[in-house]
PDB file of C-alpha atoms and ligand atoms in Angstrom:
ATOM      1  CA  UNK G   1     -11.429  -6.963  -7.486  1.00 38.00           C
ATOM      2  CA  UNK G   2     -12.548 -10.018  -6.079  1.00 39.00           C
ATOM      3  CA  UNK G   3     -11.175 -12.003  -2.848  1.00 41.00           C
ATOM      4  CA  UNK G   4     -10.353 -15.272  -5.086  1.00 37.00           C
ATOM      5  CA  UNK G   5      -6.942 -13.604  -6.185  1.00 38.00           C
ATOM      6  CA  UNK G   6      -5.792 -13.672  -2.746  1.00 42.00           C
ATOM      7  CA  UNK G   7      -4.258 -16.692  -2.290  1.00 45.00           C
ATOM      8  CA  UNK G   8      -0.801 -17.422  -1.056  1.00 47.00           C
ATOM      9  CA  UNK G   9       0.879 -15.185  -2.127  1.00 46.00           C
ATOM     10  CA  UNK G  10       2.717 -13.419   0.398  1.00 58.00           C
ATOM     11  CA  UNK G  11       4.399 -14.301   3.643  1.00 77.00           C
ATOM     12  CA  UNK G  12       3.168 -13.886   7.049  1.00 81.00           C
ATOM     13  CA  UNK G  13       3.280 -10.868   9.421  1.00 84.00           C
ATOM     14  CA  UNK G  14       6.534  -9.279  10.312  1.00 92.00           C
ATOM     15  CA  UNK G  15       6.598  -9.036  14.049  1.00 94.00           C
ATOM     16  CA  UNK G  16       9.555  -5.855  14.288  1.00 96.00           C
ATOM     17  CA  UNK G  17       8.254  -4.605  17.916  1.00 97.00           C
ATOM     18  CA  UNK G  18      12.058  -4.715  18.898  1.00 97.00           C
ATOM     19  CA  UNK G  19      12.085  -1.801  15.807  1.00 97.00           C
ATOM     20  CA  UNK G  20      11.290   1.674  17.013  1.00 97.00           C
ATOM     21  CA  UNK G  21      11.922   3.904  14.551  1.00 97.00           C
ATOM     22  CA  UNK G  22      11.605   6.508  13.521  1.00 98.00           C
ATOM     23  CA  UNK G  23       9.472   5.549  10.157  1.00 98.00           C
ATOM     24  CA  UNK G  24       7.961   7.699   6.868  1.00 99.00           C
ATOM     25  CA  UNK G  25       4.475   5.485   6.195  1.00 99.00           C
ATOM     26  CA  UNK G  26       3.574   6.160   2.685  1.00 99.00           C
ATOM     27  CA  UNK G  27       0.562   5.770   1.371  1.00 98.00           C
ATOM     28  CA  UNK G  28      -0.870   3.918  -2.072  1.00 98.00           C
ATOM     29  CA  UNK G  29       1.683   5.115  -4.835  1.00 98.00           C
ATOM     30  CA  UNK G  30      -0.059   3.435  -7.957  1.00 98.00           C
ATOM     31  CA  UNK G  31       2.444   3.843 -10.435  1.00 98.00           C
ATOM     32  CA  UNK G  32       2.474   7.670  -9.720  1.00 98.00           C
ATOM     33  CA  UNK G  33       6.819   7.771  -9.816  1.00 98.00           C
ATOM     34  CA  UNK G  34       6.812  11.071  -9.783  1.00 98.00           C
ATOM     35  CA  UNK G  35       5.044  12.229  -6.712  1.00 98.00           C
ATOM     36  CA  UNK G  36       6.998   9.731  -5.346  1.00 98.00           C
ATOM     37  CA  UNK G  37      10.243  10.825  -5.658  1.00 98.00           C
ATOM     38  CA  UNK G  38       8.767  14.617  -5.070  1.00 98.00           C
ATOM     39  CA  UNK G  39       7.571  12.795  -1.138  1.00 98.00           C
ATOM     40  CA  UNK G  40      10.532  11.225  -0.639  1.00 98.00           C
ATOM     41  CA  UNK G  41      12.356  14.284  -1.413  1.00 98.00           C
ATOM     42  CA  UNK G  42      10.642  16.336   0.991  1.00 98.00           C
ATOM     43  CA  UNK G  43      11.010  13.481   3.424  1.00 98.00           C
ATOM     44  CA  UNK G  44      14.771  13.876   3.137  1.00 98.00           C
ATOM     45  CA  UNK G  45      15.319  11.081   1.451  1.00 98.00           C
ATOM     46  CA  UNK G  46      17.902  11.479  -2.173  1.00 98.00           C
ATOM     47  CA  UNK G  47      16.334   9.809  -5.211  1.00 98.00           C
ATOM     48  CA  UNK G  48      19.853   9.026  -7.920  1.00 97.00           C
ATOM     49  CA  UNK G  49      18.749   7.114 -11.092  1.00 97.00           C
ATOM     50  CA  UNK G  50      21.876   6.431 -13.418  1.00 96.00           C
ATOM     51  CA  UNK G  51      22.090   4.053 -16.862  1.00 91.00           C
ATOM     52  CA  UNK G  52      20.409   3.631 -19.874  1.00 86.00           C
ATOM     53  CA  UNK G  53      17.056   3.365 -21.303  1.00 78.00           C
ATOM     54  CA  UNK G  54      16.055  -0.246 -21.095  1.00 74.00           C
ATOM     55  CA  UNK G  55      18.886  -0.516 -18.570  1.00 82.00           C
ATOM     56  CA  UNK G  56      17.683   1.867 -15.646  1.00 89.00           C
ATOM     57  CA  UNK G  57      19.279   1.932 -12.298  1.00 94.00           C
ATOM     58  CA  UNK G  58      17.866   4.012  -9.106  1.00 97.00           C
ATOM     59  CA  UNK G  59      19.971   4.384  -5.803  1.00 97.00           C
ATOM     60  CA  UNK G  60      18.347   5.887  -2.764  1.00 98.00           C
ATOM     61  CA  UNK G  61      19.428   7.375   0.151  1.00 98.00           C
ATOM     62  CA  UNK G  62      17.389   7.885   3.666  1.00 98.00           C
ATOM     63  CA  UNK G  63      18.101  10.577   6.346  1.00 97.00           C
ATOM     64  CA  UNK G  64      20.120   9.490   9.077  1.00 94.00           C
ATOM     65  CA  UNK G  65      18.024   6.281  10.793  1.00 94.00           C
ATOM     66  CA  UNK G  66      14.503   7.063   9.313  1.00 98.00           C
ATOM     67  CA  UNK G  67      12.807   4.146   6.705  1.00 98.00           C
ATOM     68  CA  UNK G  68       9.898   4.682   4.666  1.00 98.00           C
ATOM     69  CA  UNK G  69       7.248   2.273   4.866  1.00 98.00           C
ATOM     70  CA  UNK G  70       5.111   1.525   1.940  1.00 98.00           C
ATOM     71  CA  UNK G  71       1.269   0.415   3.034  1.00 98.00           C
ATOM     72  CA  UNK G  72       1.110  -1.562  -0.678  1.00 98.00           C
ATOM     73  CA  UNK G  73      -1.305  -0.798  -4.095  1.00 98.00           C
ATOM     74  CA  UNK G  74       2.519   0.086  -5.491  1.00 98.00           C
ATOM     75  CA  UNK G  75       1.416  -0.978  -9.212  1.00 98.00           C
ATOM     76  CA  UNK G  76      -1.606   0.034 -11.744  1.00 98.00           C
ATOM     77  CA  UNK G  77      -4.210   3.205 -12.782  1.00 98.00           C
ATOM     78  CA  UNK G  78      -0.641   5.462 -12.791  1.00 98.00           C
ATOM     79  CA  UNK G  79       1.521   6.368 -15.396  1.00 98.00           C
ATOM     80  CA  UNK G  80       4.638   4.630 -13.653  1.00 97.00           C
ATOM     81  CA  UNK G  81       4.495   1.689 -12.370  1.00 98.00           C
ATOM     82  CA  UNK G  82       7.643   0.130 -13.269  1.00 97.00           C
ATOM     83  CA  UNK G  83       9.693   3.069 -11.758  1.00 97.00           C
ATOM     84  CA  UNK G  84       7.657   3.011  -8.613  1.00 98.00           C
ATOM     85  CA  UNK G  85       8.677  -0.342  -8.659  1.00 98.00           C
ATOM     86  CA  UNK G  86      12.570   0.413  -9.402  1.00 98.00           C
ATOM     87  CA  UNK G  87      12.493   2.985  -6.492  1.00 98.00           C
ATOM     88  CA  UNK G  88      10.272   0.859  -3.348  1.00 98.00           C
ATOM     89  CA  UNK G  89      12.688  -2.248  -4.538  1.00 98.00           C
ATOM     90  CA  UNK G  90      16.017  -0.830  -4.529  1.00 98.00           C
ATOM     91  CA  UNK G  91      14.750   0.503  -1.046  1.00 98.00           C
ATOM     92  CA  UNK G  92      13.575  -2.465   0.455  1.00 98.00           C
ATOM     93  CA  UNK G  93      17.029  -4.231  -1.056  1.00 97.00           C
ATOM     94  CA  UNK G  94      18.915  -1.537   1.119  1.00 97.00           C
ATOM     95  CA  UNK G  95      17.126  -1.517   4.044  1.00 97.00           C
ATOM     96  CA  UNK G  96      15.814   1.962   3.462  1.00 98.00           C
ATOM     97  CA  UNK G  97      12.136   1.043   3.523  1.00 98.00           C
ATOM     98  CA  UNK G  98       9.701  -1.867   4.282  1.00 98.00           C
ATOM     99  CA  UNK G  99       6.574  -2.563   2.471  1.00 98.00           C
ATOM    100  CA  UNK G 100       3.412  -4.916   2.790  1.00 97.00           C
ATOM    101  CA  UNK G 101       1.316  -5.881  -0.170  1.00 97.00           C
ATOM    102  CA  UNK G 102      -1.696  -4.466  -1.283  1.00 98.00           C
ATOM    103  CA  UNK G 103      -4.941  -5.835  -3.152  1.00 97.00           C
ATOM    104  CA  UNK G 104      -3.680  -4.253  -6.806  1.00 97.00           C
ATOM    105  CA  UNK G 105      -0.030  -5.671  -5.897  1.00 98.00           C
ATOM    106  CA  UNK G 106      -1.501  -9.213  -5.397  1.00 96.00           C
ATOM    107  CA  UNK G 107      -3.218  -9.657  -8.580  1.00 96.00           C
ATOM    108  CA  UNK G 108      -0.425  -7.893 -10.350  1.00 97.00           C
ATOM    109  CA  UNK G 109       1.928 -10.578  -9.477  1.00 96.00           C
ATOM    110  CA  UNK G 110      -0.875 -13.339 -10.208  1.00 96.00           C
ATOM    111  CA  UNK G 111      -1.315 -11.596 -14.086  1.00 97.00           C
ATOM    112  CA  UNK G 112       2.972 -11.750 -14.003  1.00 96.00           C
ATOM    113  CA  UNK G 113       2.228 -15.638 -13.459  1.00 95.00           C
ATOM    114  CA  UNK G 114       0.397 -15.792 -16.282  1.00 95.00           C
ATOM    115  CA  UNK G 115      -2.606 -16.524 -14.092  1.00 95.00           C
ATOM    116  CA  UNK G 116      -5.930 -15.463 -15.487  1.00 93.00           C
ATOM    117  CA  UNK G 117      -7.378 -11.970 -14.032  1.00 93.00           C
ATOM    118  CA  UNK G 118      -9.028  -9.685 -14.958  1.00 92.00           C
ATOM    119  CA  UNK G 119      -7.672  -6.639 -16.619  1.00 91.00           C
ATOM    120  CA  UNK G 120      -9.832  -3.675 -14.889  1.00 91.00           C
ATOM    121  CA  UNK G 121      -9.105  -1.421 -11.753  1.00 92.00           C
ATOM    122  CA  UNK G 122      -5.757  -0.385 -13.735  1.00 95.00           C
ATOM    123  CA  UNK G 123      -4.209  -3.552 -14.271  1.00 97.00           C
ATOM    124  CA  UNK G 124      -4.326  -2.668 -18.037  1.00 96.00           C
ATOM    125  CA  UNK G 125      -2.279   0.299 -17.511  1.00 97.00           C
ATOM    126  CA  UNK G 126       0.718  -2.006 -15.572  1.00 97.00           C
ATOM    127  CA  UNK G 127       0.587  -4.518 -18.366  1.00 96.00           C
ATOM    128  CA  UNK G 128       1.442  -2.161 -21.016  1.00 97.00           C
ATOM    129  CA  UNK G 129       3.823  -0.470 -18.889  1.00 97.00           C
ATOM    130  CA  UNK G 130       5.611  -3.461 -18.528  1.00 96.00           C
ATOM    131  CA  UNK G 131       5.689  -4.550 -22.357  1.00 94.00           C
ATOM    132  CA  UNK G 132       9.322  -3.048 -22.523  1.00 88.00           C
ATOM    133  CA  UNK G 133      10.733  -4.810 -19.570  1.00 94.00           C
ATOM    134  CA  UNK G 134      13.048  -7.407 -19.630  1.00 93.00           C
ATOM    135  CA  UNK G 135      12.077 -11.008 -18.436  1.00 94.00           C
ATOM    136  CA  UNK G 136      14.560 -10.577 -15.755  1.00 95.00           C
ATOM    137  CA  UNK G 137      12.640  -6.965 -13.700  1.00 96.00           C
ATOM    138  CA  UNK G 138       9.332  -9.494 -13.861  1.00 96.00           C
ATOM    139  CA  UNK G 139      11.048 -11.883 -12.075  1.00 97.00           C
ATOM    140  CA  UNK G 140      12.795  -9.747  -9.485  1.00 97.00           C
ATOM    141  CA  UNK G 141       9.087  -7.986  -9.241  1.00 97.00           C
ATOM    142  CA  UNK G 142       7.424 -11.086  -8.890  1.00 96.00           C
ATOM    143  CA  UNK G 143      10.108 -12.733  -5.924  1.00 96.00           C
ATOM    144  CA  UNK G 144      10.088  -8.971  -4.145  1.00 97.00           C
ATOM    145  CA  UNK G 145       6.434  -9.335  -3.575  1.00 96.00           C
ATOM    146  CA  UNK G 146       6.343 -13.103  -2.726  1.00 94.00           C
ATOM    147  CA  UNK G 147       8.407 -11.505   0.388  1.00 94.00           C
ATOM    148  CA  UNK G 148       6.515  -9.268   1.696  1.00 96.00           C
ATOM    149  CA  UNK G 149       5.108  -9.524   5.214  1.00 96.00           C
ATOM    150  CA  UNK G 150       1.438  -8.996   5.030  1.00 96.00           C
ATOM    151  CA  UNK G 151       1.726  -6.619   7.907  1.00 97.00           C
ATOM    152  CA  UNK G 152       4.026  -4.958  10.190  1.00 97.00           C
ATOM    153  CA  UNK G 153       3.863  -4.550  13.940  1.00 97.00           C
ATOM    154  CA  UNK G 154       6.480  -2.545  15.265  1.00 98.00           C
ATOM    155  CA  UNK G 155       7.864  -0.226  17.742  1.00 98.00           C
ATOM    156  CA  UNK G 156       7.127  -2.003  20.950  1.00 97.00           C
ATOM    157  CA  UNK G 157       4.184  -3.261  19.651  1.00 97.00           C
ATOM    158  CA  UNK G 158       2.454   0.746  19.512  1.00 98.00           C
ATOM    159  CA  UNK G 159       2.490   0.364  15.779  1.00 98.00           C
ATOM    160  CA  UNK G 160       0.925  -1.316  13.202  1.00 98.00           C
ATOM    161  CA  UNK G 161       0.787  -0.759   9.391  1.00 98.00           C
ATOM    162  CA  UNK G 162      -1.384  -3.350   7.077  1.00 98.00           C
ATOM    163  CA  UNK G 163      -2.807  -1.771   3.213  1.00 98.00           C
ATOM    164  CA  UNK G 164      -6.304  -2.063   4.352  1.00 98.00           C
ATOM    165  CA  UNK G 165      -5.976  -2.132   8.208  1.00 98.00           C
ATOM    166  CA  UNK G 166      -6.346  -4.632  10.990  1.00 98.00           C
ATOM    167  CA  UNK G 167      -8.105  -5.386  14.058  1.00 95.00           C
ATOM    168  CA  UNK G 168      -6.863  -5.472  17.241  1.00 86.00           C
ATOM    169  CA  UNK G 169      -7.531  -8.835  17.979  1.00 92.00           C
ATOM    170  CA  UNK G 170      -5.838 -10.148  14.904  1.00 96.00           C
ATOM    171  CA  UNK G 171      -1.967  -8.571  15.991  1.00 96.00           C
ATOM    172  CA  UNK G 172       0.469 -11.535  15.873  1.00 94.00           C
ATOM    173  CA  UNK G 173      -2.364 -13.999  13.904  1.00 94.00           C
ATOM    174  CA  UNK G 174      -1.143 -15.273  10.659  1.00 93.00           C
ATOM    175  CA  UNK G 175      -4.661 -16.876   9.400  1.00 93.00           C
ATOM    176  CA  UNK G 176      -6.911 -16.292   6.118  1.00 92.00           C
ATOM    177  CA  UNK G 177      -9.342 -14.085   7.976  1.00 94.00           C
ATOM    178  CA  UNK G 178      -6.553 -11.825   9.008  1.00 95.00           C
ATOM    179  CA  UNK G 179      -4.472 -11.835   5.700  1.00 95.00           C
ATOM    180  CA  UNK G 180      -7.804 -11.409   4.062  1.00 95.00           C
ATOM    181  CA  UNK G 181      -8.580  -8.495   5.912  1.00 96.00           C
ATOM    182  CA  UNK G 182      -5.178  -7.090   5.597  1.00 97.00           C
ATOM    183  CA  UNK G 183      -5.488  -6.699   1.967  1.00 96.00           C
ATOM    184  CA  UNK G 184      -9.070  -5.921   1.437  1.00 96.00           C
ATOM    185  CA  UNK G 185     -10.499  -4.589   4.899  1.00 96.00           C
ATOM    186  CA  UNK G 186     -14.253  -5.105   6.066  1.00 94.00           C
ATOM    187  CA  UNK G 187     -15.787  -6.307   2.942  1.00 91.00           C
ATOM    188  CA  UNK G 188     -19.507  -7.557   2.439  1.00 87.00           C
ATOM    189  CA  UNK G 189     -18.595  -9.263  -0.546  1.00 87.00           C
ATOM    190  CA  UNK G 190     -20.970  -7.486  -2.689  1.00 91.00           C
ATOM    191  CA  UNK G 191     -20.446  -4.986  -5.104  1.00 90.00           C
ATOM    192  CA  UNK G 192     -21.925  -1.767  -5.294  1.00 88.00           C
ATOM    193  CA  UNK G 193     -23.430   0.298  -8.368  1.00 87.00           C
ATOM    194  CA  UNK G 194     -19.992   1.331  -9.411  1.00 84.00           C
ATOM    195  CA  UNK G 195     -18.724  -2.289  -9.735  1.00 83.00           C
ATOM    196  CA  UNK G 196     -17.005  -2.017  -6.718  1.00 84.00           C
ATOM    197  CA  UNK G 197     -16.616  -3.855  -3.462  1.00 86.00           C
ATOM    198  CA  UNK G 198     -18.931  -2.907  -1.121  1.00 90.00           C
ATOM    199  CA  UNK G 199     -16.326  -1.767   1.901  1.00 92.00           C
ATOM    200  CA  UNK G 200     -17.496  -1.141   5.849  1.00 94.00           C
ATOM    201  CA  UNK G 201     -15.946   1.585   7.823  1.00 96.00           C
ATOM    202  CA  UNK G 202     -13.844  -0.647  10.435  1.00 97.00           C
ATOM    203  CA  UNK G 203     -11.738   1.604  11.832  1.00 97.00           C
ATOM    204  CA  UNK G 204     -14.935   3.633  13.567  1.00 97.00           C
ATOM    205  CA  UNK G 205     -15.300   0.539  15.078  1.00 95.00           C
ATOM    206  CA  UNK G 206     -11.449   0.189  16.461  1.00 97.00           C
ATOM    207  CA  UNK G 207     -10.835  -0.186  20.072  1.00 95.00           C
ATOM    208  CA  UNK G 208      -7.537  -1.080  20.037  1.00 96.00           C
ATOM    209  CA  UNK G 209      -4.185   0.379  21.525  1.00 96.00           C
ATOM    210  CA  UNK G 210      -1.668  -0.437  18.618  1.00 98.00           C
ATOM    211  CA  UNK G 211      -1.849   2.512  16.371  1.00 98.00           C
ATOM    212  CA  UNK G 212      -2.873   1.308  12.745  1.00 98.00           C
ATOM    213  CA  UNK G 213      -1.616   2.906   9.839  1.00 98.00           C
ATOM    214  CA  UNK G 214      -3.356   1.812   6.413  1.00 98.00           C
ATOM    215  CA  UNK G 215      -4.511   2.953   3.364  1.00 98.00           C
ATOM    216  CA  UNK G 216      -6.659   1.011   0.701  1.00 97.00           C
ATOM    217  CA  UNK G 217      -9.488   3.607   0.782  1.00 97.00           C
ATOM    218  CA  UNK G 218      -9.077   7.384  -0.518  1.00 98.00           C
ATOM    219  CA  UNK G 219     -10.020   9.671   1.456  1.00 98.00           C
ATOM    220  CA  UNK G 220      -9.455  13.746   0.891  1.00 98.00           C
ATOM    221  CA  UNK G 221      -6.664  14.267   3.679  1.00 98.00           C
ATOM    222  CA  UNK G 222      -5.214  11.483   6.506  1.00 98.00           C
ATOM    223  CA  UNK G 223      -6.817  11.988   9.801  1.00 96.00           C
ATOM    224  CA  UNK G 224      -6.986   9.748  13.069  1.00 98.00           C
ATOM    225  CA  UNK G 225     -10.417   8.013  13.354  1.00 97.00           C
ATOM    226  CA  UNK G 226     -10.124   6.553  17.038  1.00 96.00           C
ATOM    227  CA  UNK G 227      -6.294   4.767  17.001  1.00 97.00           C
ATOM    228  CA  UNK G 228      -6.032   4.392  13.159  1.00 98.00           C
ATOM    229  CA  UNK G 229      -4.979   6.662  10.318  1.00 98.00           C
ATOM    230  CA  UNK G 230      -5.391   6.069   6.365  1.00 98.00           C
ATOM    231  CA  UNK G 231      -2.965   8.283   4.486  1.00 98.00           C
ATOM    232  CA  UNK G 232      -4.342   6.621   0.987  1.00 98.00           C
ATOM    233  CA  UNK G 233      -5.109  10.011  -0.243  1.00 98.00           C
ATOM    234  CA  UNK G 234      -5.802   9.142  -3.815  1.00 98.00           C
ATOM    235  CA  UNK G 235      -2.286  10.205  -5.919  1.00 98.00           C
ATOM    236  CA  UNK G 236      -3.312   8.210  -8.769  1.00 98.00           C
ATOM    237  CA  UNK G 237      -6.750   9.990  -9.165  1.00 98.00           C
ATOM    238  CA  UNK G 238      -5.554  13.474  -9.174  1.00 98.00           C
ATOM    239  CA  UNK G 239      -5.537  13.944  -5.161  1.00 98.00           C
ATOM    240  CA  UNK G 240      -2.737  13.606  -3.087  1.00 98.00           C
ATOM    241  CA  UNK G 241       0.440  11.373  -1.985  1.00 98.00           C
ATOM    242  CA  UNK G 242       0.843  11.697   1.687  1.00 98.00           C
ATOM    243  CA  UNK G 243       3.082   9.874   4.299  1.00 98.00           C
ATOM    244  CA  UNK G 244       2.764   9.778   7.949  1.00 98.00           C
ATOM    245  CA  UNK G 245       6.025  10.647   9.990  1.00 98.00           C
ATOM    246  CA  UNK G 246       5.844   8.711  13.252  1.00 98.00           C
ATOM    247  CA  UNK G 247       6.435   9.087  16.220  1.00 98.00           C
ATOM    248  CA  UNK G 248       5.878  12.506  15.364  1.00 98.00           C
ATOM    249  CA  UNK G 249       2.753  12.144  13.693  1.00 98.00           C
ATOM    250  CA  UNK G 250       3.042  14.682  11.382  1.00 98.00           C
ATOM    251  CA  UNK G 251       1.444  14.530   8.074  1.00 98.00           C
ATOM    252  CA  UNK G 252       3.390  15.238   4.916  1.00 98.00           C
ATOM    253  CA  UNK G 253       1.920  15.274   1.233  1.00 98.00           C
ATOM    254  CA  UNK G 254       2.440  16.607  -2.094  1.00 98.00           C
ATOM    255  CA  UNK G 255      -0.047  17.441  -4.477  1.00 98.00           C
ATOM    256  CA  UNK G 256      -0.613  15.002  -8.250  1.00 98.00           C
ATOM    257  CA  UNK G 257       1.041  16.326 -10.884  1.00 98.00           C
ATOM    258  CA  UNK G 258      -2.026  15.235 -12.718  1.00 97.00           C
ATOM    259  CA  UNK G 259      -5.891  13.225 -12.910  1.00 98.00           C
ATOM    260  CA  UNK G 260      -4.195   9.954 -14.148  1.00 98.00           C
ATOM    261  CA  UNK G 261      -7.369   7.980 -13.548  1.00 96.00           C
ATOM    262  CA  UNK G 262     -11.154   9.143 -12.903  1.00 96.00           C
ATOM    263  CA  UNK G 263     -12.419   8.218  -9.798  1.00 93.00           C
ATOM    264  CA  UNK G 264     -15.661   6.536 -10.082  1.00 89.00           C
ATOM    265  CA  UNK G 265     -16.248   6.728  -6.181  1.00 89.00           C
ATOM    266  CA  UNK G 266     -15.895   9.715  -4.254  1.00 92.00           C
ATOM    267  CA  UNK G 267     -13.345   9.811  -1.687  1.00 96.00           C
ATOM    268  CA  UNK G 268     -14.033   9.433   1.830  1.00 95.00           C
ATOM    269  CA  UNK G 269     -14.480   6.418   4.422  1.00 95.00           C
ATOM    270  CA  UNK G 270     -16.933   3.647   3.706  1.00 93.00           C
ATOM    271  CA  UNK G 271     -20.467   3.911   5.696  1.00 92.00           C
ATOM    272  CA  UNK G 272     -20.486   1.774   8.852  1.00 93.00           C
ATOM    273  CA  UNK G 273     -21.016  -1.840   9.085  1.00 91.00           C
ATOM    274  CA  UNK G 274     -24.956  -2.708   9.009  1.00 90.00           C
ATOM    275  CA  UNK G 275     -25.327  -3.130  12.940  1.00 87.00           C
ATOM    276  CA  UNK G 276     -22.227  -1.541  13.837  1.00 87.00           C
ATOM    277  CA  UNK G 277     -21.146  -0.904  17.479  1.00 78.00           C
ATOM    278  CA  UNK G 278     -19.864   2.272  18.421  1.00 79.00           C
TER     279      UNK G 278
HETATM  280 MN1  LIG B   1      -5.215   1.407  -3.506  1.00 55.42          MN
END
């Protein structure tokens, strides 16, 4: 994926420090609908679809004062994306969740503006997925994502939650660098020999005191790496979906129902920025 499909495309941060809780962070769903509603489940949360094909409704219901929080790369390499979709938005519409955008989410929305993009990493899965929907779900997809924050810093300011991460310096900055980095993380803007962007591991480098919740990267099972946590643990490619409950802390996760996409990177944290200091 390259950095030239991030453009303006979502809104700025949302500063909810006044917000304390208690939150469900969820890590990158990619179309995998069922694991979702199998977490949320087990979160406490009721998942109530109703209507016809073609004509789908979902209604969800949270325990008493928790809200998930999606960490973005909703869309593409799963077998679901449109339901994902259904669920996160009917969420976010009743104030049962917030989200941020990821990478996959961006580009999604730039191929739904008939943009040109490339069709890799997945993408070509979501496009035939969404063959059978109506011109009206594209639109509400496209305006749900346009109003995203592209991060959230809440609960007294001792939380943060952005898909790739963020630095502590860059809490309460709205500029390129920090969107940029929001979506993909520490890039070198090379690729590597599977195609992919060559990613740095930032959070070894983290000094900050704002807890950062991300995900972006898989990695086998969500643990904290100085003050940050990435509970991306890889749904889509046969791994995990996990969600951090916080304050507690507590990690919850539920196992793929199946390999929906072959990893062509193994999972883990990226190696450490070339002069790195620890
Ligand atoms: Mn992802």
């Amino acid at each position: 994926m390259t950095e030239s499909t991030f453009p303006d495309s979502t809104r700025g941060p949302a500063d909810r420090r006044d917000d304390p809780g208690p939150f469900d962070i969820i890590g990158d769903v990619h179309g995998c609908a069922a694991e979702l509603e199998q977490l949320l489940g087990r979160l406490g949360y009721g998942v109530h679809w109703s209507g016809e094909p073609g004509a789908v409704r979902v209604s969800v219901t949270a325990p008493a004062g928790r809200r998930a929080i999606f960490v973005g790369d909703l869309v593409d390499r799963g077998p679901r994306s449109p339901d994902v979709l259904r669920i996160v938005m009917a969420m976010v519409a009743n104030g049962t969740a917030f989200a941020v955008p990821g990478n996959h989410d961006v580009k999604f929305v730039r191929w739904l503006e008939g943009k040109t993009v490339a069709m890799t990493h997945g993408l070509d899965r979501t496009a035939a997925q969404f063959e059978g929907e109506p011109k009206s779900f594209r639109v509400a997809v496209r305006a749900f994502f346009k109003e995203l924050p592209i991060y959230l810093w809440l609960d007294g300011g001792r939380l943060a939650v952005a898909h790739a991460g963020i630095k502590g310096g860059m809490l309460g900055q709205n500029t390129g660098e920090v969107r940029r980095f929001c979506l993909y993380g520490e890039t070198s803007g090379e690729t590597d020999k599977f195609g992919l962007p060559i990613r740095y591991h930032w959070a070894a480098e983290y000094r900050g005191e704002t807890s950062v919740v991300y995900g972006h990267t898989p990695v086998p099972a969500p643990g904290w790496v100085n003050n940050t946590i990435c509970v991306d643990t890889g749904c889509c490619f046969g791994g995990k979906l996990s969600a951090l409950r916080w304050p507690e802390r507590e990690v919850v996760s539920v196992t793929a129902e199946g390999v929906y996409t072959v990893p062509v990177r193994p999972f883990g944290h990226p190696p450490l920025r070339p002069g790195a200091m620890l």
